[in-house]
XYZ file of C-alpha atoms in Angstrom:
426
model
C -4.829 4.292 -4.013
C -5.935 5.692 -6.758
C -6.351 2.729 -9.124
C -8.312 1.141 -6.268
C -11.135 4.229 -6.098
C -11.363 3.951 -9.072
C -12.154 0.113 -9.117
C -14.126 0.683 -6.101
C -16.326 2.850 -8.182
C -15.312 6.314 -6.969
C -15.197 8.927 -9.581
C -12.560 9.886 -11.365
C -12.043 13.160 -9.273
C -12.898 11.758 -6.188
C -10.126 9.168 -6.654
C -7.652 11.876 -7.708
C -7.966 13.485 -4.258
C -8.229 9.912 -2.201
C -4.321 9.070 -4.124
C -2.871 13.029 -3.417
C -4.172 13.028 0.117
C -2.401 9.476 1.006
C 0.607 10.587 -0.417
C 2.638 10.540 2.445
C 3.934 7.987 4.503
C 3.512 8.066 8.779
C 6.009 7.767 11.259
C 4.867 4.018 11.851
C 7.457 3.816 9.259
C 10.890 4.668 11.473
C 9.142 1.197 13.407
C 9.421 -0.708 10.397
C 13.176 0.531 9.494
C 13.938 0.361 13.094
C 12.823 -3.498 13.209
C 14.323 -4.099 10.110
C 17.959 -3.065 11.367
C 17.892 -4.889 14.670
C 17.246 -7.825 12.352
C 19.639 -7.256 10.028
C 17.775 -7.859 6.976
C 17.563 -4.273 5.671
C 21.007 -2.089 5.130
C 21.677 1.340 7.506
C 21.205 2.973 4.154
C 17.112 2.923 4.694
C 16.474 4.724 7.894
C 17.186 7.977 6.860
C 15.824 7.522 3.776
C 12.746 6.880 5.329
C 13.030 9.927 7.760
C 14.091 12.133 4.803
C 10.857 10.693 2.792
C 8.034 10.543 5.673
C 9.278 14.293 6.407
C 9.585 15.764 3.217
C 6.411 14.316 2.151
C 4.269 15.000 5.416
C 5.256 18.801 4.704
C 4.875 19.025 1.341
C 1.173 16.989 1.684
C -1.269 19.897 2.791
C 0.239 22.255 0.117
C -0.402 19.492 -2.209
C -4.133 18.904 -0.888
C -4.428 22.377 -1.399
C -3.410 22.767 -4.681
C -5.309 19.711 -5.762
C -8.400 20.718 -7.616
C -5.241 21.642 -10.021
C -4.052 18.204 -10.758
C -6.984 17.165 -10.994
C -7.788 19.449 -13.424
C -4.535 19.011 -15.081
C -5.061 15.474 -14.907
C -8.524 15.177 -16.630
C -8.099 17.930 -19.577
C -4.792 15.617 -20.833
C -7.167 11.843 -20.591
C -8.381 11.008 -23.777
C -12.281 11.555 -23.533
C -13.366 8.030 -24.329
C -11.778 7.022 -21.195
C -13.161 9.410 -18.756
C -16.648 8.430 -20.694
C -15.900 5.095 -19.668
C -14.860 5.436 -16.075
C -18.006 8.098 -15.639
C -20.175 5.012 -16.863
C -18.194 2.263 -15.065
C -18.313 4.751 -11.774
C -21.992 5.054 -12.183
C -22.469 0.887 -12.476
C -19.959 0.102 -9.670
C -21.967 3.281 -7.396
C -25.815 2.114 -8.653
C -25.141 -1.504 -7.872
C -23.223 -1.106 -4.731
C -26.309 0.777 -3.158
C -28.148 -2.588 -3.633
C -28.505 -5.349 -0.338
C -27.980 -7.900 -2.945
C -24.461 -6.476 -4.059
C -23.718 -6.327 -0.309
C -25.247 -9.974 0.297
C -23.012 -11.058 -2.844
C -19.872 -9.491 -1.713
C -20.208 -11.152 1.377
C -21.138 -14.526 0.131
C -17.742 -14.393 -2.209
C -15.039 -13.037 0.545
C -16.598 -15.962 2.488
C -16.030 -18.619 -0.058
C -12.775 -17.019 -0.867
C -11.678 -17.305 2.898
C -13.128 -20.702 3.729
C -11.546 -22.376 0.060
C -8.268 -20.713 0.649
C -7.900 -22.232 4.251
C -9.012 -25.633 3.034
C -6.454 -25.651 -0.023
C -3.571 -24.382 2.143
C -4.535 -26.863 5.037
C -4.490 -29.609 1.905
C -0.502 -28.656 0.910
C 0.484 -28.197 4.328
C -0.300 -32.093 5.296
C 0.851 -33.275 1.612
C 3.897 -31.534 2.355
C 4.751 -32.320 5.484
C 2.472 -36.124 6.247
C 2.354 -37.004 2.979
C 6.073 -37.670 1.865
C 6.673 -39.720 5.319
C 4.041 -42.331 4.725
C 4.773 -42.963 1.680
C 8.705 -43.163 1.653
C 7.751 -46.899 3.015
C 7.394 -47.333 -0.420
C 9.484 -45.214 -2.492
C 12.878 -44.039 -2.043
C 13.738 -41.884 -5.434
C 13.002 -38.468 -3.754
C 11.645 -36.926 -6.847
C 9.278 -39.284 -6.961
C 8.236 -38.891 -3.800
C 7.764 -35.228 -4.579
C 5.719 -35.501 -6.859
C 3.086 -38.033 -5.848
C 2.959 -35.858 -3.370
C 2.546 -32.994 -5.452
C -0.162 -34.663 -7.733
C -2.301 -35.295 -4.123
C -2.181 -32.180 -3.349
C -3.293 -30.695 -6.565
C -6.075 -33.609 -6.963
C -7.350 -32.840 -3.167
C -7.501 -28.623 -3.595
C -8.905 -28.957 -7.608
C -12.246 -28.383 -6.455
C -11.411 -25.844 -3.878
C -9.536 -23.791 -6.377
C -12.045 -23.763 -8.861
C -14.095 -22.723 -6.765
C -11.760 -20.166 -5.263
C -11.193 -18.614 -8.607
C -14.428 -19.005 -10.669
C -17.365 -20.610 -8.876
C -20.139 -18.672 -9.088
C -22.989 -18.317 -6.423
C -26.261 -20.302 -7.383
C -28.585 -18.353 -5.746
C -31.098 -16.917 -7.837
C -30.870 -12.955 -6.619
C -26.980 -13.623 -7.330
C -27.541 -13.537 -11.154
C -29.008 -10.140 -12.161
C -25.634 -9.322 -11.538
C -23.598 -12.159 -13.924
C -26.640 -11.232 -16.845
C -26.613 -7.617 -16.429
C -24.813 -5.818 -19.055
C -24.157 -2.822 -16.821
C -22.966 -4.356 -14.277
C -19.978 -6.549 -16.181
C -17.225 -4.217 -15.325
C -17.696 -4.774 -12.476
C -18.134 -8.338 -12.097
C -15.174 -8.668 -14.363
C -13.310 -7.194 -12.158
C -14.324 -9.388 -9.332
C -13.335 -12.741 -11.254
C -9.852 -11.272 -12.321
C -9.054 -10.256 -8.902
C -10.767 -14.125 -7.642
C -7.988 -15.645 -10.453
C -5.057 -13.600 -9.636
C -5.617 -14.198 -5.644
C -6.181 -18.083 -6.834
C -2.671 -18.370 -9.056
C -0.433 -16.801 -6.600
C -1.863 -19.133 -3.546
C -0.970 -21.730 -5.990
C 2.369 -20.366 -6.902
C 3.758 -19.639 -3.077
C 1.793 -23.391 -2.456
C 4.078 -25.086 -4.735
C 7.647 -23.533 -3.710
C 6.987 -25.923 -0.976
C 7.893 -28.642 -3.630
C 9.354 -26.783 -6.588
C 11.883 -24.659 -7.483
C 10.856 -20.981 -7.690
C 11.547 -20.665 -11.251
C 9.521 -24.103 -11.888
C 6.688 -22.992 -9.794
C 5.468 -20.392 -12.400
C 5.264 -22.343 -15.168
C 3.875 -25.178 -13.203
C 0.820 -23.185 -11.574
C -0.083 -21.329 -14.547
C -0.203 -24.773 -15.869
C -1.880 -26.225 -13.314
C -5.153 -23.102 -13.368
C -5.657 -23.743 -16.793
C -6.126 -27.087 -16.808
C -8.735 -27.532 -13.575
C -10.316 -24.250 -15.736
C -10.773 -26.130 -19.401
C -10.177 -29.510 -18.984
C -12.271 -30.395 -15.172
C -14.506 -27.802 -14.921
C -17.807 -29.301 -14.934
C -16.532 -32.090 -13.106
C -15.137 -29.798 -10.755
C -18.558 -27.371 -10.418
C -20.637 -31.229 -9.354
C -17.937 -32.206 -6.559
C -17.544 -28.567 -5.239
C -21.636 -28.627 -5.062
C -21.635 -32.471 -3.507
C -18.540 -30.972 -1.076
C -20.816 -27.773 0.071
C -24.467 -29.411 -0.046
C -23.510 -32.089 2.734
C -21.081 -29.057 4.387
C -24.399 -27.046 4.651
C -26.518 -30.435 5.406
C -24.471 -30.600 8.542
C -24.280 -27.031 9.722
C -28.118 -26.708 9.933
C -28.528 -29.793 11.922
C -25.808 -28.693 14.528
C -26.989 -24.853 14.444
C -29.663 -22.304 15.395
C -30.253 -19.800 13.390
C -30.794 -16.679 15.025
C -32.932 -13.429 14.316
C -30.789 -10.217 12.933
C -32.042 -7.269 13.718
C -33.655 -5.148 11.357
C -31.209 -2.164 10.524
C -31.625 1.193 8.120
C -31.065 0.153 4.788
C -28.860 2.536 2.822
C -31.985 4.488 0.763
C -29.930 7.355 -0.518
C -27.738 6.300 -4.477
C -25.190 8.391 -5.216
C -23.708 11.225 -2.892
C -26.988 11.832 -1.600
C -27.822 10.302 2.035
C -31.015 10.328 4.157
C -31.525 12.831 6.937
C -34.910 13.567 9.370
C -35.512 16.115 11.164
C -38.378 17.070 13.737
C -40.654 20.311 12.593
C -39.954 23.222 15.101
C -43.481 24.605 16.011
C -41.972 27.788 15.114
C -40.935 26.845 11.435
C -42.894 28.985 8.349
C -43.728 25.897 7.314
C -46.401 25.310 9.635
C -49.778 24.495 7.557
C -48.604 24.994 4.408
C -48.794 21.607 1.745
C -45.992 20.497 -0.210
C -46.708 22.043 -3.056
C -46.593 25.471 -1.869
C -43.628 24.818 -0.010
C -41.633 23.916 -3.210
C -39.025 22.011 -1.489
C -37.594 20.272 -4.182
C -37.922 23.026 -6.297
C -35.965 25.816 -3.449
C -34.016 23.164 -1.972
C -33.100 20.464 -4.071
C -34.467 17.958 -1.739
C -37.328 15.083 -1.300
C -39.600 14.752 1.136
C -40.344 10.546 1.001
C -41.556 9.766 4.762
C -43.917 12.311 7.344
C -44.591 10.426 10.728
C -46.639 11.940 12.644
C -47.312 10.137 15.640
C -47.412 6.898 15.304
C -48.637 7.408 11.709
C -46.062 7.196 8.529
C -47.266 9.135 5.509
C -44.723 7.257 2.908
C -44.415 8.884 -0.602
C -46.425 12.233 0.788
C -48.422 14.128 -2.065
C -47.340 17.899 -3.166
C -51.488 18.151 -0.837
C -50.063 16.962 1.874
C -49.797 19.595 5.031
C -46.869 20.083 7.539
C -47.477 20.243 11.174
C -45.879 20.896 14.253
C -43.195 18.089 15.628
C -44.216 16.515 12.124
C -40.538 14.153 11.520
C -39.980 14.450 8.205
C -37.274 12.321 5.951
C -35.461 14.312 3.375
C -33.012 12.621 0.578
C -30.530 15.572 -0.758
C -27.024 16.382 -0.688
C -24.847 17.378 2.621
C -25.728 21.018 1.045
C -28.848 20.552 0.148
C -30.289 19.483 3.385
C -28.479 21.726 5.126
C -29.843 24.846 3.192
C -33.344 23.065 3.986
C -32.606 22.437 7.613
C -31.709 26.344 7.679
C -34.964 27.408 6.165
C -37.403 24.385 8.604
C -35.998 25.983 11.552
C -35.423 22.007 12.504
C -33.868 19.992 14.891
C -32.500 17.018 13.629
C -32.892 14.256 15.044
C -30.991 10.412 15.374
C -32.187 7.926 12.960
C -34.240 5.510 13.835
C -34.986 2.437 11.887
C -37.294 2.434 8.994
C -40.119 0.167 8.206
C -39.495 -2.786 6.994
C -41.671 -2.106 3.648
C -39.927 0.819 2.883
C -36.878 0.674 0.834
C -34.923 1.762 -2.636
C -35.243 0.132 -4.922
C -34.442 0.335 -9.052
C -36.206 0.133 -11.964
C -35.064 -0.194 -15.775
C -36.682 1.830 -18.420
C -36.782 -0.354 -21.638
C -38.535 -0.801 -25.306
C -41.148 -2.487 -23.908
C -42.101 -0.620 -20.694
C -45.662 0.876 -20.294
C -43.875 4.332 -18.946
C -41.403 4.864 -21.868
C -41.982 8.347 -23.047
C -43.990 9.336 -19.941
C -43.706 11.634 -17.925
C -42.460 10.994 -14.104
C -45.987 12.740 -12.787
C -47.676 11.149 -15.466
C -46.772 8.045 -15.767
C -48.341 6.557 -12.211
C -45.315 5.141 -10.826
C -46.106 7.042 -7.735
C -49.538 6.083 -7.305
C -48.556 2.070 -7.711
C -45.534 1.870 -5.897
C -46.369 4.197 -3.290
C -43.295 5.806 -3.770
C -41.433 8.318 -5.623
C -38.497 8.688 -8.117
C -35.316 10.273 -6.468
C -33.055 9.626 -8.858
C -32.405 8.593 -12.489
C -29.424 7.145 -13.976
C -29.230 8.186 -18.220
C -25.829 6.924 -19.941
C -23.584 7.674 -17.047
C -25.816 10.979 -15.635
C -26.514 10.798 -12.255
C -30.207 13.201 -11.954
C -31.282 13.540 -8.573
C -34.538 14.831 -7.231
C -35.526 14.720 -11.007
C -37.643 17.400 -11.884
C -41.670 15.782 -12.356
C -42.030 16.349 -15.845
C -39.179 14.833 -16.929
C -39.527 11.845 -19.984
C -38.916 8.679 -19.467
C -36.132 6.937 -21.815
C -34.940 3.625 -23.756
C -31.888 3.076 -20.952
C -33.382 5.020 -18.064
C -32.922 3.363 -14.172
C -34.973 5.270 -12.282
C -34.599 4.642 -8.267
C -37.763 4.302 -6.501
C -38.091 5.144 -2.787
C -41.160 3.132 -1.578
C -43.037 -0.307 -1.043
C -40.465 -3.247 -2.869
C -42.540 -5.680 -3.706
C -45.060 -3.035 -5.685
C -41.395 -1.819 -7.095
C -40.542 -5.417 -8.335
C -43.974 -6.258 -9.603
C -43.717 -2.766 -12.602
C -44.179 -4.013 -15.730
């Protein structure tokens, strides 16, 4: 569980906490052990061991969780400094990337690719192992040759789909940023290794229908290497032909349906968006944001004010708070709770955000016109109608940064505002 959480982009501390909290086995293991005994596929010693382990781990888990901080501190102190920094950098990139809608679209696309091609490969091997030998038996009498011919036909027919399962990259331009961005290479390599590993596992299992288990491991490895090195270009073209015709036929027989607009994920890291209805008795009534100093006092940033039918996005420091204003703030749970108490506000259910208001990131490069400027004097607010709500700098995350913070090379700015204007920044 700890390793899985690290791969998913969680911090080391959170990953260790997840592993500690999931250490126990549940009572469902009793059912599995009983079923094993009933079917006579396990020995009798397994059931009392299962019960004992479940009881011991369930008893100890609350105490382990209670002392988890000591375990985490002990682990962090003994890990090499370079390893901890690399894990923090990987977590920052993975979590930042996962905040993008494009990243979620990429994961969906890859998931559908893996599922669809797995089904096709399995179908080809099942047909080749059951139907093809009966057909070839009319012409070939040798059983070994019959198996080899069936196996060869299955591999040749499934090769383009195996290639797509483990190696294929989406052709859409919006996905290419992840393959070209050096900061995203860590998550992309992990995804690539997982896909190749799954493809290798799948073909190994399917090959056992034709040859022995020992020969399967060698044969499957050689098959994958041959597919990757020798026929990659041809398989890319062939799979593209299959995919293009499938999409074309699908478009002719289906109608696109509109999707409901949902609230976008606007907050990076452990922060999130909350909205409040300002009570008429609040001390903030009639005061400007500059006077209230919500960022200095509570650490939150007001990113939008809804006043009747009007929406004031990225309000400036002179904007005043009025009774029954609905304010949208970004911050951590503790910061938002402190703001809520001070504002004497009533929490409201989330509603849809305007479609032209979202979170985008912007990289400060050596040629960026904002390099060396402070956030306040950079003109980002005016150019994007937005606010800088977070900065990633050398693996460190700065939530709601001070407006006088100078921008440096390599900074990743998280800006809430008009996405079209943000993307036009040069």
